[in-house]
PDB file of C-alpha atoms and ligand atoms in Angstrom:
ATOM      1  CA  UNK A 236       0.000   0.000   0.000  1.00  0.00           C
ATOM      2  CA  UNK A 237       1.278   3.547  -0.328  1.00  0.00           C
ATOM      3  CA  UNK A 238       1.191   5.992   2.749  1.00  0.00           C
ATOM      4  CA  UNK A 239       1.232   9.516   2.737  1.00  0.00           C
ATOM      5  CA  UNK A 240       2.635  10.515   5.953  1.00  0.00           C
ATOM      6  CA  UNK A 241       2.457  14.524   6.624  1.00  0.00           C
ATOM      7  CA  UNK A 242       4.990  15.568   9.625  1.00  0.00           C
ATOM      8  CA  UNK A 243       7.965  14.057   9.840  1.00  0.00           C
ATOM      9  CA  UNK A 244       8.943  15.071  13.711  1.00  0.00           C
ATOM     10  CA  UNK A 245       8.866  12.533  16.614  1.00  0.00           C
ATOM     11  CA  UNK A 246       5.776  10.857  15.249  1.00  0.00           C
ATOM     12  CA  UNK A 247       5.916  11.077  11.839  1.00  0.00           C
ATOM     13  CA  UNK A 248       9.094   9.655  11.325  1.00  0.00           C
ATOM     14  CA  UNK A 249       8.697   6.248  13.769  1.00  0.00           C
ATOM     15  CA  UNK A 250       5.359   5.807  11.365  1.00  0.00           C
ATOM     16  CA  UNK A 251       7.377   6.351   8.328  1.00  0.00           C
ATOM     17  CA  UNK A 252      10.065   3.866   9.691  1.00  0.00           C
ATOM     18  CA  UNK A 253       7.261   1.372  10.367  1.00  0.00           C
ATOM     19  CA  UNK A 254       5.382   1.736   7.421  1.00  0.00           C
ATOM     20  CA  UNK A 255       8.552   0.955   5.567  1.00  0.00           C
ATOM     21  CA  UNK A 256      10.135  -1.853   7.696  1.00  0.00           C
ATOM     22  CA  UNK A 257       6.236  -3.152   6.847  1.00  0.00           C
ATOM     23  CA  UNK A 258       6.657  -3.437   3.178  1.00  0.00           C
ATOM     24  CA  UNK A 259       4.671   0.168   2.262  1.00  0.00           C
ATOM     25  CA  UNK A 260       5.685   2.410  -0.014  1.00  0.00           C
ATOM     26  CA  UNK A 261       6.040   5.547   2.131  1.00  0.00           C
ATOM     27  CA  UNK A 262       5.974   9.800   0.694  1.00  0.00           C
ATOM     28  CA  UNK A 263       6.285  11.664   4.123  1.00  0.00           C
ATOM     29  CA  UNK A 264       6.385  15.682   3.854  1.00  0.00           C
ATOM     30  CA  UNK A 265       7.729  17.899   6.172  1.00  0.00           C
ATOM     31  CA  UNK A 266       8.317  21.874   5.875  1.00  0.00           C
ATOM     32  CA  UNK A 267      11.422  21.658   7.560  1.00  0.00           C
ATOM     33  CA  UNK A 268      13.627  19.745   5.491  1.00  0.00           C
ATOM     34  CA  UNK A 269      15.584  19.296   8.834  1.00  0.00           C
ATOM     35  CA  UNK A 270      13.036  17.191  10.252  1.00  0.00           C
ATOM     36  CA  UNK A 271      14.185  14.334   7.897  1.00  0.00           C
ATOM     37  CA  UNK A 272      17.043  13.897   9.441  1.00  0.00           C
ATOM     38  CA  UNK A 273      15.306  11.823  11.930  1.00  0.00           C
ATOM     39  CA  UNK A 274      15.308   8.844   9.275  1.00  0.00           C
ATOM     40  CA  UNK A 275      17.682   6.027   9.130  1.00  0.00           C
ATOM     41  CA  UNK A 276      20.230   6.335   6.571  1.00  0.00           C
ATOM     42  CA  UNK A 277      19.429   4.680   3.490  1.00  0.00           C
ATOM     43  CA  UNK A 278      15.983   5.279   4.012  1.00  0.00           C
ATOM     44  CA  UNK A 279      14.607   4.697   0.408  1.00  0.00           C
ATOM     45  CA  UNK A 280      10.875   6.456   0.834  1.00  0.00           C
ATOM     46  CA  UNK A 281       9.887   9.560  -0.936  1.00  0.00           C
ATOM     47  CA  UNK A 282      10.690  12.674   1.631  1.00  0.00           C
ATOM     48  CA  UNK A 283       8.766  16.278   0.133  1.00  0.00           C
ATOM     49  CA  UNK A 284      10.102  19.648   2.025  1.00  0.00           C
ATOM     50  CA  UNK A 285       6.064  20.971   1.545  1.00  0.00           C
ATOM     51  CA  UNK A 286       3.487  22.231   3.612  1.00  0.00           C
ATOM     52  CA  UNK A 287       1.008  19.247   4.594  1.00  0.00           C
ATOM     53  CA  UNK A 288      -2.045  21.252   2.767  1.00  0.00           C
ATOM     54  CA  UNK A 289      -0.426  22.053  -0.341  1.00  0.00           C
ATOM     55  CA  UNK A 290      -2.314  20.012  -3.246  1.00  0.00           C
ATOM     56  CA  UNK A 291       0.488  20.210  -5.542  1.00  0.00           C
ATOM     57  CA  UNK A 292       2.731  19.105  -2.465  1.00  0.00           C
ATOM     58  CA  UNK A 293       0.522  16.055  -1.858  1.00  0.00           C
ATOM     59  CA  UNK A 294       0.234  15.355  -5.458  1.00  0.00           C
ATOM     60  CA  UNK A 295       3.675  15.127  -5.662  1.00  0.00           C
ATOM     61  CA  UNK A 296       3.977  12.462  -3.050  1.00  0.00           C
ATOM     62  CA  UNK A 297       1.207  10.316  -4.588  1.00  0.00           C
ATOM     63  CA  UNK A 298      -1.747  11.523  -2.796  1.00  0.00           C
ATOM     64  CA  UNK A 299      -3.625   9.951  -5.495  1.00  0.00           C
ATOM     65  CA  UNK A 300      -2.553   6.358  -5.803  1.00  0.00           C
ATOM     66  CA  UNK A 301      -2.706   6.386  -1.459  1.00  0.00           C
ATOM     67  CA  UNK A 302      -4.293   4.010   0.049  1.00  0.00           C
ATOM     68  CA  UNK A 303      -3.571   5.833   3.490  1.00  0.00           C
ATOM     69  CA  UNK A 304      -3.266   9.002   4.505  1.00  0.00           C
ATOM     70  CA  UNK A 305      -1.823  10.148   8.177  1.00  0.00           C
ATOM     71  CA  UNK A 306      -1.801  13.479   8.768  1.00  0.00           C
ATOM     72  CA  UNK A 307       0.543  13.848  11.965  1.00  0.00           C
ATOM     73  CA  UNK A 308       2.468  17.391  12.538  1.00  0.00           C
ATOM     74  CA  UNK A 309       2.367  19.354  15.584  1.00  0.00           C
ATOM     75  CA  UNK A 310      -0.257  21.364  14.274  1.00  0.00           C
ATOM     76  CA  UNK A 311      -3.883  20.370  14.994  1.00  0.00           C
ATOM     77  CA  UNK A 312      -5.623  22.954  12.340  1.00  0.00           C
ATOM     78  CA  UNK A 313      -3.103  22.006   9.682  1.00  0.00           C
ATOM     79  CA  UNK A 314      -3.788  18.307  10.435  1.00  0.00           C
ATOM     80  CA  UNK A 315      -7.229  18.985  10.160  1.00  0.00           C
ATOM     81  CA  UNK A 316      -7.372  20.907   6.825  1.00  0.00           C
ATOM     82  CA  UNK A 317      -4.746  18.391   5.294  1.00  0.00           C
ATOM     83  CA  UNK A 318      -7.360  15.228   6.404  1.00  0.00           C
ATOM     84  CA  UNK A 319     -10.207  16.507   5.138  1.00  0.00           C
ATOM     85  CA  UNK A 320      -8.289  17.355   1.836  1.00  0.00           C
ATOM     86  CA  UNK A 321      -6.922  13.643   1.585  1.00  0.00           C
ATOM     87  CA  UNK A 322     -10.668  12.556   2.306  1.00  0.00           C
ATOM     88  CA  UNK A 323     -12.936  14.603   0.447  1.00  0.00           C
ATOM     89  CA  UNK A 324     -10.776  15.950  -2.417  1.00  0.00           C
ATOM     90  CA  UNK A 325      -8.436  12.698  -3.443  1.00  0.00           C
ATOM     91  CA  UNK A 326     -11.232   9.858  -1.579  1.00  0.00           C
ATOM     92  CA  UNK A 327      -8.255   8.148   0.089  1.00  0.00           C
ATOM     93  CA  UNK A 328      -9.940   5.167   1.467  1.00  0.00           C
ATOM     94  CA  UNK A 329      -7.947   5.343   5.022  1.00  0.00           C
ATOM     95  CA  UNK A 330      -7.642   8.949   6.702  1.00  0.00           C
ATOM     96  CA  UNK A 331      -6.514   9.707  10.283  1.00  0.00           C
ATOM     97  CA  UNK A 332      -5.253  13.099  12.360  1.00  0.00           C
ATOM     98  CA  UNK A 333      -3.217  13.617  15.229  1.00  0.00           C
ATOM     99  CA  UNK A 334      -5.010  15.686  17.297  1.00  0.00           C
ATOM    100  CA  UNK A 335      -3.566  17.854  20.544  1.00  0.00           C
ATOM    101  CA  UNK A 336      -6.569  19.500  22.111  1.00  0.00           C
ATOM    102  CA  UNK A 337      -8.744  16.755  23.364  1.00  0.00           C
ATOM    103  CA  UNK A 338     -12.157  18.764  22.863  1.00  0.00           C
ATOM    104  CA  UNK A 339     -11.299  18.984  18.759  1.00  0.00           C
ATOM    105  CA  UNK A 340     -10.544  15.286  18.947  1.00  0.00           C
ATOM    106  CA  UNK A 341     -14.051  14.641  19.469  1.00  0.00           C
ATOM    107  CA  UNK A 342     -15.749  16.791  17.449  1.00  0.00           C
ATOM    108  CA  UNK A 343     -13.652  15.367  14.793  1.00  0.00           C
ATOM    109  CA  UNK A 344     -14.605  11.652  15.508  1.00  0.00           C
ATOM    110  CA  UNK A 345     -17.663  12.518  15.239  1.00  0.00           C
ATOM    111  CA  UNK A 346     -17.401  14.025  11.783  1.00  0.00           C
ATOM    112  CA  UNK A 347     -15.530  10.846  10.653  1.00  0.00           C
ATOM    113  CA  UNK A 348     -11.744  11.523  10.716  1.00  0.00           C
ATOM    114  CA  UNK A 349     -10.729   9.240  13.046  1.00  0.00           C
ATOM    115  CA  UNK A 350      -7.995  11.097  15.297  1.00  0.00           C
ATOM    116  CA  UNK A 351      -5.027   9.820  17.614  1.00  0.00           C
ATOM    117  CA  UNK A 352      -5.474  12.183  20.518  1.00  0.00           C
ATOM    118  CA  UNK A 353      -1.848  12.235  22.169  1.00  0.00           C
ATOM    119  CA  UNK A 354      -2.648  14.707  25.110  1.00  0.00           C
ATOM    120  CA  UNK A 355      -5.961  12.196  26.058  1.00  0.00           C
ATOM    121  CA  UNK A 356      -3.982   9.288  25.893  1.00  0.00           C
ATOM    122  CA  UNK A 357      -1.286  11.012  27.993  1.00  0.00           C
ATOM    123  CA  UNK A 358      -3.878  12.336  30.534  1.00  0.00           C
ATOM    124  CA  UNK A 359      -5.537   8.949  30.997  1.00  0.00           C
ATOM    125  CA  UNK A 360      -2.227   7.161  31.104  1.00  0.00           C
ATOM    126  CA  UNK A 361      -0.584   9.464  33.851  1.00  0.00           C
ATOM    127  CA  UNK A 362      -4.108   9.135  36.203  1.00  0.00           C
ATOM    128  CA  UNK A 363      -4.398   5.549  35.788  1.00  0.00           C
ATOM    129  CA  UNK A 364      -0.922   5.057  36.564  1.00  0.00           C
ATOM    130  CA  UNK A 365      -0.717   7.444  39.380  1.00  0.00           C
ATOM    131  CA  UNK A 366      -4.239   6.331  41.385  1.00  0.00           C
ATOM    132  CA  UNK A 367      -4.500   2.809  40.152  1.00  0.00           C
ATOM    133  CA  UNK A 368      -0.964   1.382  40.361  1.00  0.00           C
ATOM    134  CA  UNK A 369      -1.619  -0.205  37.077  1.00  0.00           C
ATOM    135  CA  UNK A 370       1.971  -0.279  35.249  1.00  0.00           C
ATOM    136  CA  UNK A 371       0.125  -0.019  31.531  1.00  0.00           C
ATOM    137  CA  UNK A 372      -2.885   1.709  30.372  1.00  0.00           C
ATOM    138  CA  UNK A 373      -3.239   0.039  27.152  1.00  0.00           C
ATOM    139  CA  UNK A 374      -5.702   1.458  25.405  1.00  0.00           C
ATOM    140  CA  UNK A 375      -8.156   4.676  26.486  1.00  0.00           C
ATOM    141  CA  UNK A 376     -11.527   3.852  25.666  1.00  0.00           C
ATOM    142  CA  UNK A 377     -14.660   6.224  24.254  1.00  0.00           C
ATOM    143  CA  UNK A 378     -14.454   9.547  26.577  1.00  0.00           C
ATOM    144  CA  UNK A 379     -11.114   7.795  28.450  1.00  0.00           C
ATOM    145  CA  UNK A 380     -13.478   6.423  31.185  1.00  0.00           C
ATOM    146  CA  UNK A 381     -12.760   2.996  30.012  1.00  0.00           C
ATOM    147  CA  UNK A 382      -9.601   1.544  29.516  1.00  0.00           C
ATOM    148  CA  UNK A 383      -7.642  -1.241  28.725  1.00  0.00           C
ATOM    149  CA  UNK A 384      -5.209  -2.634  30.942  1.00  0.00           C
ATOM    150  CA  UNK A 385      -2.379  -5.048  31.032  1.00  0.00           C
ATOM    151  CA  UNK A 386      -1.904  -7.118  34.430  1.00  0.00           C
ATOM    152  CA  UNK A 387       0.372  -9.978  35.279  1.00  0.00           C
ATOM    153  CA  UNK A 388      -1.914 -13.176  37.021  1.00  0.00           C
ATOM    154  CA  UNK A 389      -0.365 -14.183  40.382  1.00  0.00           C
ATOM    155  CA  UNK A 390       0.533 -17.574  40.345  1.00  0.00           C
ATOM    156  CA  UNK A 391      -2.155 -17.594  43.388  1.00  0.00           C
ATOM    157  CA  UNK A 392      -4.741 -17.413  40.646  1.00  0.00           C
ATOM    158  CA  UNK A 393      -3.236 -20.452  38.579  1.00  0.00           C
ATOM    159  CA  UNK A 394      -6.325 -22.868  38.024  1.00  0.00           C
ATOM    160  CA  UNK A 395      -9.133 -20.433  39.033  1.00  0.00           C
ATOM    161  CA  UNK A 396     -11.298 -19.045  36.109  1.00  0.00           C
ATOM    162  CA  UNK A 397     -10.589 -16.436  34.184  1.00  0.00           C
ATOM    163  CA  UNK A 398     -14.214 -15.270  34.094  1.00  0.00           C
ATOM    164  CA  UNK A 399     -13.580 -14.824  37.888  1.00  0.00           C
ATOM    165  CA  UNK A 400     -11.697 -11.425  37.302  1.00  0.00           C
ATOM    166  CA  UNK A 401     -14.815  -9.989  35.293  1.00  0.00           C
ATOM    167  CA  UNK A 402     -17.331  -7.803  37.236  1.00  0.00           C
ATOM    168  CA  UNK A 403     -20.832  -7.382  34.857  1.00  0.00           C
ATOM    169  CA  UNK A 404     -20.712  -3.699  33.903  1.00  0.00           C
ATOM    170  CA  UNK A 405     -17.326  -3.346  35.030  1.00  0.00           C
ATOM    171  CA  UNK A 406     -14.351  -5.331  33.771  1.00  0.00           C
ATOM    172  CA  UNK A 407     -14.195  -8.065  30.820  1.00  0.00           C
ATOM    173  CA  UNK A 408     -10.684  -9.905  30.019  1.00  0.00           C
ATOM    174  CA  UNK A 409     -10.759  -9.408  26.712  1.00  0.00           C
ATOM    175  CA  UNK A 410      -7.374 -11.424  25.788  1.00  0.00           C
ATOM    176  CA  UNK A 411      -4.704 -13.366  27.888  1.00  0.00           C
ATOM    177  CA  UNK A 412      -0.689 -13.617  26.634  1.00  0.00           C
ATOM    178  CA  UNK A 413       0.314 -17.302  27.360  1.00  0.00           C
ATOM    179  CA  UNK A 414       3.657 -18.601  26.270  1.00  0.00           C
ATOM    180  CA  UNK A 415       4.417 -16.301  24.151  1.00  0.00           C
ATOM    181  CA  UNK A 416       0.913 -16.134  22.469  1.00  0.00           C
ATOM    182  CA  UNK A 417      -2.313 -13.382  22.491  1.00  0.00           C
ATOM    183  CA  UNK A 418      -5.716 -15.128  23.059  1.00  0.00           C
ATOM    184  CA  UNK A 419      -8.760 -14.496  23.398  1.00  0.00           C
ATOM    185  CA  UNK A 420      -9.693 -16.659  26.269  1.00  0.00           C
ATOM    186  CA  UNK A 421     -12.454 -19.507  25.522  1.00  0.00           C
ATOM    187  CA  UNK A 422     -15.340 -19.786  27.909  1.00  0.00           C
ATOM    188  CA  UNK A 423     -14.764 -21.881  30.755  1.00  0.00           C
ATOM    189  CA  UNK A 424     -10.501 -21.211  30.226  1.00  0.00           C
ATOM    190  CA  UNK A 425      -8.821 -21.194  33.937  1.00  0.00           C
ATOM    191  CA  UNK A 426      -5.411 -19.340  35.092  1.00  0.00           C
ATOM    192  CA  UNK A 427      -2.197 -20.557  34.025  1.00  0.00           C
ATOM    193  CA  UNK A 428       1.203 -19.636  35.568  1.00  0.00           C
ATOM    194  CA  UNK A 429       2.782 -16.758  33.771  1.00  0.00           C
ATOM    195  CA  UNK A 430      -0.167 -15.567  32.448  1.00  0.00           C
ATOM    196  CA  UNK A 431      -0.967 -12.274  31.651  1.00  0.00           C
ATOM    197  CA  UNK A 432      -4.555 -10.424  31.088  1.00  0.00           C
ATOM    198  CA  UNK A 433      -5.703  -7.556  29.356  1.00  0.00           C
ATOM    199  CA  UNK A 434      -8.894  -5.979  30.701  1.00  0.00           C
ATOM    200  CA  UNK A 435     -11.438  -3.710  29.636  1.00  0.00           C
ATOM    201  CA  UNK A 436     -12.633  -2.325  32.529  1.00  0.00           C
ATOM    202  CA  UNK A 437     -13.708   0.965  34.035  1.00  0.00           C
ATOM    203  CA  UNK A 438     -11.430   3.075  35.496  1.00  0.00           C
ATOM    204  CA  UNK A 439     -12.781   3.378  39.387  1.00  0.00           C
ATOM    205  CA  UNK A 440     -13.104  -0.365  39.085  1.00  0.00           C
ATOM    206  CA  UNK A 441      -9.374  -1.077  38.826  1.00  0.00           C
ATOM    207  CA  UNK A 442      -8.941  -0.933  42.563  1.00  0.00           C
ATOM    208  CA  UNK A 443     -11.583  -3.191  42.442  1.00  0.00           C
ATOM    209  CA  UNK A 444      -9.765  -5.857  39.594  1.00  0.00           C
ATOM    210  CA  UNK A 445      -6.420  -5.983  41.896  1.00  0.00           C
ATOM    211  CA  UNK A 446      -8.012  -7.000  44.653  1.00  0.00           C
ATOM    212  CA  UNK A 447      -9.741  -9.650  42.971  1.00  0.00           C
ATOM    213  CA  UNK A 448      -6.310 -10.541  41.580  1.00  0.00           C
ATOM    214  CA  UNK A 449      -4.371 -10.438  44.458  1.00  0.00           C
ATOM    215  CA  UNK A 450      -7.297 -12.874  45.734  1.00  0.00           C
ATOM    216  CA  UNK A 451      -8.658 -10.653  48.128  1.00  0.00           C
ATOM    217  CA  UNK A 452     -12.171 -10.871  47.160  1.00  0.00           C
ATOM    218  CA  UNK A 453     -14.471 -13.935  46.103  1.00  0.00           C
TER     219      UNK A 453
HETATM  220  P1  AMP B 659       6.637  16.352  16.295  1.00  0.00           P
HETATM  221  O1  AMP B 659       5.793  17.195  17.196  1.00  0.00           O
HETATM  222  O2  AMP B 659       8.017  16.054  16.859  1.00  0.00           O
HETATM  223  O3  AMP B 659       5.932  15.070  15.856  1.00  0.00           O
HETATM  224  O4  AMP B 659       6.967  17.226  14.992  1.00  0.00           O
HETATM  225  C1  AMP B 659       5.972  17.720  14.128  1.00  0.00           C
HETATM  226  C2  AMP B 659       6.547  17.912  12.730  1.00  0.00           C
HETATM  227  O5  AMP B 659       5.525  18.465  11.905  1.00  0.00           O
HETATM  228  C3  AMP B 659       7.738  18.856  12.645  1.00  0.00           C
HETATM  229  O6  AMP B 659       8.804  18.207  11.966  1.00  0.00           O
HETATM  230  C4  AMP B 659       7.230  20.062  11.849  1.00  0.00           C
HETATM  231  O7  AMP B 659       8.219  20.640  10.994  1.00  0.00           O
HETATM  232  C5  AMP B 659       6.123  19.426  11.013  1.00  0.00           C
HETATM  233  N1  AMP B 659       5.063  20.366  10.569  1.00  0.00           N
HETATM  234  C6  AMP B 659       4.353  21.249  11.345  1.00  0.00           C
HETATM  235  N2  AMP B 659       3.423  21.877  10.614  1.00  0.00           N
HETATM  236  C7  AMP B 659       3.530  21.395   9.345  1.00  0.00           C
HETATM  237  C8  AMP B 659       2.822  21.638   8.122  1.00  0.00           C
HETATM  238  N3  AMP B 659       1.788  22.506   8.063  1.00  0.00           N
HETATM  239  N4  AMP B 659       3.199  20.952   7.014  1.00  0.00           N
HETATM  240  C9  AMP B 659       4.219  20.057   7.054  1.00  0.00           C
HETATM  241  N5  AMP B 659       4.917  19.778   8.176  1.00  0.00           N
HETATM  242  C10 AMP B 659       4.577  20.426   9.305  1.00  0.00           C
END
């Protein structure tokens, strides 16, 4: 697939290096040509010194033959305008926007470019982490009161059932690393030693989830 990666800063260029290391053909613009510096060398992608708006820019780096289109500077109104360019203009099938005010990010989503909305992620990270103890915050969920997080299983907890960590309404383990492997655990699956869980769950709940896994409750 070929990417179209606008921004080529912190973000931008791990995407660029991922994209590439993937097998994707990768055009990522910057408007400092500075910022692609932050490549390997021997990076063999397209690199465009260009404002991320600029049709003749984005032309230029294959807007139209994109199958993706990530619009990640610093800049949440140029990310914006670039988006909705790549969408409604050139139709590119997959569209997103980094996003730093967490209000926009929401009105956005809800007009239909999906955003990655660093400063949320970073705010939900840094509470869960700070009240809940929980190492990893996985994944922040709707309006961030949901979350996904990753626990180890006490060996305590080696034979129980894993349905005896959910709470109805509360928490779910949605998946379980064993030996190496992600599953998604079947009905009926019990604890094994070493395992690990990863939990939807809410986030005044948590307290809740490591007692139950420290075997405190039930
Ligand atoms: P970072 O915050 O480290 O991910 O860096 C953001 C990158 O976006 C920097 O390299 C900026 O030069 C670049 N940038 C900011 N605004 C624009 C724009 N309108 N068009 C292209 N690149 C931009």
């Amino acid at each position: 697939m070929h990417v179209v990666i606008v921004g080529c800063g912190r973000l931008g260029s791990e995407l660029t290096v991922n994209l590439a290391r993937e097998g994707h053909t990768v055009s990522v613009v910057d408007k400092n040509p500075r910022a692609f510096e932050r490549l390997p060398p021997g990076f063999e992608g397209q690199t465009l010194v260009g404002i991320g708006f600029d049709r003749e820019t984005l032309e230029a780096a294959g807007i139209r033959d994109a199958g993706s289109f990530l619009a990640v500077t610093n800049g949440d109104n140029s990310n914006i305008v670039s988006a909705r360019i790549a969408r409604e203009h050139y139709q590119v099938a997959r569209v997103m926007a980094r996003i730093n005010d967490p209000r926009r990010a929401e009105i956005y989503r809800r007009l239909g470019i999906p955003t990655v909305a660093d400063v949320r992620w970073a705010l939900t990270e840094i509470m869960t982490t700070l009240f809940h103890g929980v190492e990893q915050t996985e994944l922040a969920l709707g309006d961030g009161s949901m979350v996904m997080v990753r626990l180890d299983v006490p060996s305590t907890l080696a034979g129980k059932p894993v349905s005896s960590l959910n709470e109805p309404g509360e928490a779910l383990v949605t998946a379980l690393d064993r030996m190496g492997r992600c599953v998604i655990p079947a009905s009926g699956a019990t604890f094994q030693e070493g395992d690990v869980v990863h939990v939807v769950i809410r986030r005044e709940s948590i307290d809740g989830l490591r007692e139950r896994l420290a075997g405190r409750a039930r």
